[in-house]
Coordinates of C-alpha atoms and ligand atoms in Angstrom, one line a residue:
M1 CA -65.7 143.1 195.0
G2 CA -67.0 142.3 198.3
K3 CA -65.2 140.3 200.8
D4 CA -67.8 137.6 200.7
Q5 CA -67.5 137.1 197.0
I6 CA -65.4 134.0 196.1
M7 CA -62.9 134.4 193.4
A8 CA -62.7 132.1 190.6
I9 CA -60.0 130.6 188.6
L10 CA -61.1 131.1 184.7
E11 CA -60.3 129.1 181.8
I12 CA -57.5 130.4 179.6
I13 CA -58.2 130.1 175.8
V14 CA -55.2 128.5 174.0
A15 CA -54.2 129.5 170.3
P16 CA -55.2 128.9 167.7
D17 CA -58.7 130.0 168.7
P18 CA -60.9 132.4 166.8
R19 CA -61.9 134.0 170.3
L20 CA -58.4 135.2 170.7
K21 CA -58.9 137.3 167.6
V22 CA -61.9 139.3 169.0
T23 CA -61.7 143.0 169.7
A24 CA -62.8 143.8 173.2
K25 CA -65.4 146.7 173.9
P26 CA -64.6 149.5 176.4
V27 CA -66.4 149.4 179.7
D28 CA -68.9 152.2 180.6
G29 CA -67.3 152.2 184.1
V30 CA -65.8 150.1 186.9
D31 CA -68.5 148.5 188.9
D32 CA -68.6 145.5 191.1
D33 CA -68.9 143.2 188.0
V34 CA -65.8 144.5 186.4
R35 CA -63.9 144.5 189.7
K36 CA -64.9 140.8 190.1
L37 CA -63.6 140.3 186.6
M38 CA -60.2 142.0 187.6
D39 CA -59.8 139.8 190.5
D40 CA -60.6 136.6 189.0
M41 CA -58.3 137.4 186.0
L42 CA -55.5 138.1 188.6
E43 CA -56.2 135.0 190.5
T44 CA -56.1 133.0 187.2
M45 CA -52.8 134.7 186.1
H46 CA -51.1 134.1 189.4
S47 CA -52.2 130.3 189.5
A48 CA -51.0 130.0 186.0
Q49 CA -47.8 131.8 187.0
G50 CA -48.2 134.4 184.4
I51 CA -47.0 138.1 184.6
G52 CA -50.2 139.5 182.6
L53 CA -53.7 138.5 181.4
A54 CA -56.2 140.1 179.1
S55 CA -59.9 139.6 179.2
T56 CA -59.8 138.2 175.6
Q57 CA -57.8 135.4 176.9
V58 CA -60.5 134.3 179.4
G59 CA -63.4 135.1 176.6
D60 CA -64.7 138.1 178.3
P61 CA -65.5 141.0 175.8
R62 CA -64.7 143.9 178.2
R63 CA -61.4 145.8 178.0
V64 CA -59.7 144.8 181.0
L65 CA -56.1 143.7 181.7
V66 CA -54.1 142.7 184.6
V67 CA -50.3 142.6 185.1
D68 CA -47.9 141.8 188.0
V69 CA -44.1 141.7 187.1
S70 CA -43.0 141.6 190.6
G71 CA -40.2 139.2 191.0
V72 CA -40.3 135.8 193.1
D73 CA -38.8 137.5 196.2
E74 CA -40.7 140.7 195.9
N75 CA -43.9 141.9 197.2
P76 CA -46.8 141.3 194.7
D77 CA -47.7 144.4 192.7
P78 CA -50.9 143.7 190.7
I79 CA -52.1 146.4 188.4
R80 CA -55.6 146.4 187.3
M81 CA -56.6 148.4 184.1
A82 CA -59.8 148.8 182.3
N83 CA -59.9 150.8 178.9
P84 CA -56.2 151.1 178.7
E85 CA -55.0 153.6 176.0
L86 CA -51.4 154.1 174.8
I87 CA -51.0 158.0 175.0
W88 CA -47.3 157.9 174.3
A89 CA -44.6 155.5 173.3
S90 CA -40.8 156.1 173.0
D91 CA -39.1 156.2 169.6
E92 CA -36.4 153.9 171.1
N93 CA -37.3 150.3 170.8
S94 CA -36.3 147.2 172.8
I95 CA -36.3 143.6 172.3
H96 CA -37.7 141.3 174.8
E97 CA -38.2 137.5 174.7
E98 CA -42.2 137.2 175.1
G99 CA -44.4 134.2 176.1
C100 CA -48.0 134.0 176.6
L101 CA -50.5 132.0 178.7
S102 CA -52.4 131.5 175.6
L103 CA -49.3 129.9 173.7
P104 CA -48.0 127.7 176.5
E105 CA -44.3 127.1 176.3
Q106 CA -43.8 129.1 173.1
Y107 CA -41.3 131.9 173.2
A108 CA -40.0 134.6 170.6
E109 CA -38.0 137.8 170.7
V110 CA -40.4 140.8 169.8
V111 CA -39.6 144.5 169.1
R112 CA -41.5 147.0 170.9
P113 CA -41.3 150.7 172.1
D114 CA -38.9 150.7 175.0
S115 CA -41.1 153.2 177.2
I116 CA -44.7 154.0 177.2
R117 CA -47.3 156.1 178.8
V118 CA -50.7 154.5 179.3
R119 CA -54.2 156.0 180.5
Y120 CA -56.7 153.8 182.0
L121 CA -59.4 153.3 184.6
D122 CA -58.3 151.7 187.9
E123 CA -60.4 149.3 190.0
T124 CA -62.1 152.3 191.8
G125 CA -63.1 153.9 188.3
E126 CA -60.5 156.6 188.6
I127 CA -58.6 157.7 185.4
R128 CA -55.0 157.0 185.8
E129 CA -51.8 157.5 183.8
R130 CA -48.6 155.6 184.3
E131 CA -45.3 155.6 182.7
A132 CA -43.6 152.1 182.2
D133 CA -40.5 150.9 180.7
G134 CA -38.6 147.7 180.5
M135 CA -40.4 144.4 181.2
L136 CA -43.6 146.2 182.6
A137 CA -43.8 148.3 179.4
T138 CA -43.5 145.1 177.3
C139 CA -46.1 143.3 179.3
I140 CA -48.7 146.3 179.2
Q141 CA -48.4 146.4 175.4
H142 CA -48.6 142.6 175.1
E143 CA -51.9 142.6 177.0
M144 CA -53.2 145.6 175.3
D145 CA -52.6 143.8 171.9
H146 CA -54.8 141.0 173.2
L147 CA -57.7 143.3 173.7
D148 CA -57.5 144.1 170.0
G149 CA -57.1 140.5 168.9
V150 CA -53.4 140.5 168.4
L151 CA -50.9 137.9 169.6
F152 CA -47.2 138.2 170.2
V153 CA -46.6 135.9 167.2
D154 CA -48.3 138.4 165.0
H155 CA -45.1 140.7 165.6
I156 CA -42.6 138.0 164.3
S157 CA -42.0 136.6 161.0
S158 CA -44.7 134.4 159.3
L159 CA -42.1 131.6 159.3
K160 CA -41.6 131.5 162.9
R161 CA -45.3 132.3 163.6
G162 CA -46.2 129.2 161.6
M163 CA -43.7 126.9 163.3
I164 CA -45.4 128.0 166.7
L165 CA -48.9 127.6 165.7
R166 CA -48.2 124.2 164.1
R167 CA -46.7 123.2 167.3
L168 CA -49.8 124.3 169.2
I169 CA -52.1 122.6 166.9
K170 CA -50.2 119.4 167.3
V171 CA -50.6 119.7 171.1
K172 CA -54.3 120.3 170.9
K173 CA -54.7 117.3 168.4
Q174 CA -53.0 115.2 170.9
A175 CA -54.9 116.2 173.7
E176 CA -58.1 115.5 171.7
A177 CA -57.1 112.2 170.8
E178 CA -56.1 111.3 174.4
A179 CA -59.7 112.6 175.5
E180 CA -61.3 110.4 173.1
A181 CA -59.2 107.2 174.1
V182 CA -60.6 107.6 177.6
Ligands
LIG1 NI1 -50.4 136.8 176.0

């Protein structure tokens, strides 16, 4: 993206919403347009104080994700990925509590492979491979799921999933009622 282009905060889609079930399509390459999407997504994610965001969550059909799991006192460490592919995952699993900008204020423990290797196109269009474990591995897998229309609640029991989705529906209905009352 050129320095003269202005970044934009995108609207994050909140569940339940059929747009979150869409499977994103691979990009042909990383051009200025894809770079702008990556940068806008990073700005959107940072402004929402998230650690990861997938294109599906902002209603864009291209397979792009961004993550930054750096801590509050650390330098930012933004990672931009297009067409991410899992090429290896450990047999060992770990459990992390996950949340999601599309499921605000909802959390659940999710079991996933502890370590992964992912292949992707970076912001320059280079093919890269990266190994990740811990929080970064969890975050990348969570965002890759979004690109296939999968939410973290799809990994937990239907009982817990139902509870979380009902809470989100209630919040949406309240917001709609308040909007109508104005
Ligand atoms: Ni998410």
